[in-house]
Amino acid sequence: MEGNLEDLLKGEGNVTLSTQGGTEISEEHPVSVEFDLSESADTQIDGILIETNKENPIQKATVDITYIDAEGNEQTVTAPIENGVEHLLRTSDVQVSMDEDGNIQIHLGSQIAVKKVTLTIQGMQNNNNLAEISKVEFVNGMENRIPKPDMDIPTNLAVETGSEEFTLTWDACKNVTGYEVLIEHNGEQDTYTVKNNSLKVTSFNEKKLVNKEQYTAKVQSVNGTWKSGYSESVTAVPKADKKPDAPENVKAVGKYKSVEVSWKNMKNTEFYNLFYREKGQEEYTKIENITTNSYTISELKENVKYEIYLTGVNELGESDPSLTSTAQTTDLEPAVMPKYKQINTSEEGQVSSHIVSATRGRGEMKDSPLDLEGKTAWGTVDNNPASHFYMADWDDGGEYTDFNNKGFTFEFDQPYTMDTIGFQEVTAQGNFTRISLKYWDENGSEHVVDKNNLKIEARTDKNNKRYYFIRIAEPIQAKKISFGIGRDYSGLRVITVSEISFYNYDSLEDDIMGLYEDELHTVLKGSVTEQTIQDLRNRLQTKDEASGEYHPDKDRLEKELDNAEDILNNQLSEPILVHNTITTRDTDRGFSGLNAWQPLGITAAAGEEITLFVGHNTMGTGSNTNLQLVATQYHAESGSVSKVVTTLKTGRNDVTIPKIWSTDEESGGALYIQYTGNNANDRYSVRVNGGVEVPTLDLYGVTDAQERQQRAEQYVEALKGYVEKMEAVHKKVHENSGNESVEYEYSKENCILGATDILLDKMLFSLPAQQVLSGCEGNAQKLLDSMDAMEGMMNLFYQHKGLNQTAPDEKDRFPQRHLNIRYQRMFAGAFMYAAGDHIGIGWNETAGMMTGVPVQSDNGKYVSGRYFGWGIAHEIGHNINQSAYAYAEVTNNYFAVLAQAKDTNDSVRFEYPKVYEKVTSGTTGKSEDVFTQLGMYWQLHLAYDSGYNFKTYDNYEEQLNNLFFARVDTYARNTAKAPAPQGIALTLSGDRDQDFMRLACAAARRIFSNF
């Protein structure tokens, strides 16, 4: 150093600095000068001025300021200085600026007692051999020493619009550090801070811009805390640059002489055209200019099936047609209930035979000439659907039992043995679920049937109209009977009953069910022979003499007889054992894109009747379980994937598979069990009679390598035989089934027989059987390698979320549900997508799920292998993104990079120069470029993680100590686990950006204000 510091402070000389060895000044060889103010520590200042030789200004430097804070504690703040870079010190009031001559102004924000100031110079603009400082001044009253800059209000603000975006430009202003842009839309505001005089806007308050909607924008220049005031505003109206995409998720529901149609509200669509015709006709009728996303087609024929599709229109043209949906109109005729073994037959409008008294407890009879006075109920047994019972309530004794004042009472001409009663509404609405019943025997003795021995079955006739069967567990012999019915209390307060039918008991069903020793129907009684089964089959194929009808459950009972024959021939498959560690009753970990479905290995058509047999280690037959049946639609659109059909009971459960969508393709798909309990002692087993058995692979919890290999080999061999016969099976059980839900020509992409499942610890694959076989090339080892790769990738992801099965708290252990990658129809612009409980992929991508290779690493450093592509990791990221700080298309891509990165610049998708430009730009807020913004998050991983990219940890504490985002997500789940310096606990405010900064500071155990 040449010169005198005291003279420098007096403004009477200058100081020249150079390195000791004569090398150039650089970050590796800086020069520094220190000003000790401890002797005058009581003197408070609020600013520092440093003047340099304007012929050779400072390029880069830092100023370390040590001071005494308000509590008397010594603190140090570092102010970075760099030509052309605006540093933002978020947690400090310090502002640093450098003018065009290289003079430095440091505003401390308030008056503080400074003890020491150290200026460290790391580079000069023109000559790095020496640095010259001509003046240093410590100032009290900085606002009087730094003149307000002569700033311009931006002018010539212009806008250029695109599709879902617009770009603003304006003339550059002098003496400014940046600009603030204010966007307004529908009474809301959003502000952007930029350094340069242009801004591309693609979102408003984190939502994509909407075409044809009006946004206003204005801009002001800023320099530190000074602002110029806003310019005049301009208006931007983004416009579509292509015709609309075809309407999606079209649903059609048949009503009386009408069809109600609804669909997804599509972007860039001004109106819709709807086309409909009778199925099989040539010409469509067109309805134009529909401006909402629903429409009711009226004045149609009764009981006719219609085909419907839509198009969307904007100023650039008309979209391609949507998928075609079908719906059948209805008439006002009631459901046709079975007459098989019916007791109370009659001519229309006449009192039923064998009934001598019919009364009601309350309500009223309508349009019933037989019920003109008193509390009679003849109109419910007169074979006239127009006469009916009506009551404005949801319960008529089914829930709140009162046989004296509620429900119906009928007396017969003699005792009858029965176990089934049928009834129907005038027009089906809602569901009946409550039932109570008592009866009088031939001696007049009363018997109340336990509600646990009663159930109501909703059924449909051939025209899909609903009626109900009341089932009594054991046959009763009744001279008189009284029963009450009720709905679930869901707001529907109306009960109507049009007709009630009583049926003579027929032992045929009980005789068939009595073939078995066990409730799962897997073991026959010792007395059962081929002849026993054939005799029962003969009875089943015999019509009732009086009605000329077959048994109403003929199809289902035939399957039971087929099942019995399979047992005799040793061809019955084993029941499914339910995993009680996969459950919907999982703890909240801050992400929710999972499900708890367990495949049954059965695909079933909509409208098909199946029977499920449920066993339990302690429960008796008929007990309520924690098992739900989930039906799915194969190759569905995103909005029509699944439906919980029913909660099962132990023993027998008869179920009709619902129709989930109205699209004119095969309806039906794979069936699943969903466990809703949390009892480690629950042991359930389930067997299905009905549907078509499809090969599945269950590797959940299987850790033995030999067993995994054996299961994979058995699965691939089963797939080979199954896929080879799929088309032939389709022709037999679909095209010739009589079930219109699957009576289509064979299509490999749409036939529901293709639905196969592979269950892993953290993933469920639900994919086409053909594509699984094609992707693994019929090689079990290749399939198993891909499954191991998926488990490895999910383990890596969960490591960075702070999840580990060895964690002491349940919230920090692996979820008890899994992700589910499903074969789905893609919506506009997607080749994969993430939904609330699944990830959808298209046909071409499904085979790729069988091509993963486990990654091998040397202590985390990549050696070999390949996880799955960017796309699938991107979608998984959506479903496991921590909700406290998730930014769609940004933070989910952290996992996409994690799956691919090999600790090299060319293995990531963002560009480091763009990340650097963002960091040094002096702008606030996220980058408009999602990959640049992703790089901002990735830097934290690089800066604070201790190992290479693929490094994982068996021990939870090691994992937490070595992975930055493991700490971030752990603290997001439970802020009490974060460090609390000086007793200040971490809290989350609900503001995503603030919360992430707090979480990041806690995870790094430092303040990021200097960065």
GROMACS .gro file of N, CA and C in nm, residues 20 23 39 124 185 312 321 336 396 497 538 647 661 795 868 882 896 935 985:
model
   57
   20GLN      N    1   0.131  -0.832  -0.307
   20GLN     CA    2   0.269  -0.840  -0.258
   20GLN      C    3   0.363  -0.897  -0.363
   23THR      N    4   0.152  -0.983  -0.865
   23THR     CA    5   0.057  -1.046  -0.957
   23THR      C    6  -0.064  -0.956  -0.975
   39GLU      N    7  -1.222   0.315   1.814
   39GLU     CA    8  -1.201   0.421   1.912
   39GLU      C    9  -1.314   0.523   1.910
  124MET      N   10  -1.018  -0.504  -1.115
  124MET     CA   11  -1.035  -0.367  -1.166
  124MET      C   12  -1.084  -0.374  -1.310
  185HIS      N   13  -5.607  -0.735  -1.416
  185HIS     CA   14  -5.701  -0.820  -1.487
  185HIS      C   15  -5.816  -0.858  -1.394
  312GLY      N   16  -6.532  -2.767  -3.147
  312GLY     CA   17  -6.514  -2.632  -3.096
  312GLY      C   18  -6.477  -2.538  -3.209
  321PRO      N   19  -6.346  -3.347  -3.454
  321PRO     CA   20  -6.457  -3.394  -3.370
  321PRO      C   21  -6.408  -3.459  -3.241
  336VAL      N   22  -8.925  -5.297  -1.516
  336VAL     CA   23  -8.997  -5.424  -1.521
  336VAL      C   24  -8.932  -5.518  -1.419
  396ASP      N   25  -8.887  -4.366   0.583
  396ASP     CA   26  -9.021  -4.413   0.619
  396ASP      C   27  -9.009  -4.542   0.699
  497VAL      N   28  -9.326  -4.509  -0.405
  497VAL     CA   29  -9.330  -4.654  -0.431
  497VAL      C   30  -9.446  -4.680  -0.525
  538ASN      N   31  -7.949  -7.811  -1.449
  538ASN     CA   32  -8.078  -7.840  -1.513
  538ASN      C   33  -8.190  -7.758  -1.451
  647THR      N   34  -6.876  -5.081  -0.041
  647THR     CA   35  -6.798  -5.134   0.070
  647THR      C   36  -6.843  -5.278   0.093
  661TRP      N   37  -6.821  -4.413  -1.807
  661TRP     CA   38  -6.821  -4.311  -1.911
  661TRP      C   39  -6.930  -4.341  -2.013
  795ASN      N   40  -3.703  -4.456  -0.472
  795ASN     CA   41  -3.627  -4.445  -0.348
  795ASN      C   42  -3.540  -4.320  -0.350
  868PHE      N   43  -3.594  -4.389  -1.580
  868PHE     CA   44  -3.692  -4.359  -1.684
  868PHE      C   45  -3.675  -4.216  -1.733
  882GLN      N   46  -4.393  -3.117  -0.291
  882GLN     CA   47  -4.434  -3.069  -0.158
  882GLN      C   48  -4.520  -2.946  -0.173
  896ALA      N   49  -3.715  -3.474  -1.217
  896ALA     CA   50  -3.678  -3.512  -1.353
  896ALA      C   51  -3.528  -3.497  -1.374
  935GLY      N   52  -3.304  -2.423  -1.241
  935GLY     CA   53  -3.163  -2.414  -1.205
  935GLY      C   54  -3.141  -2.343  -1.073
  985ALA      N   55  -3.852  -2.001   1.649
  985ALA     CA   56  -3.899  -2.121   1.580
  985ALA      C   57  -3.940  -2.088   1.437
   0.00000   0.00000   0.00000
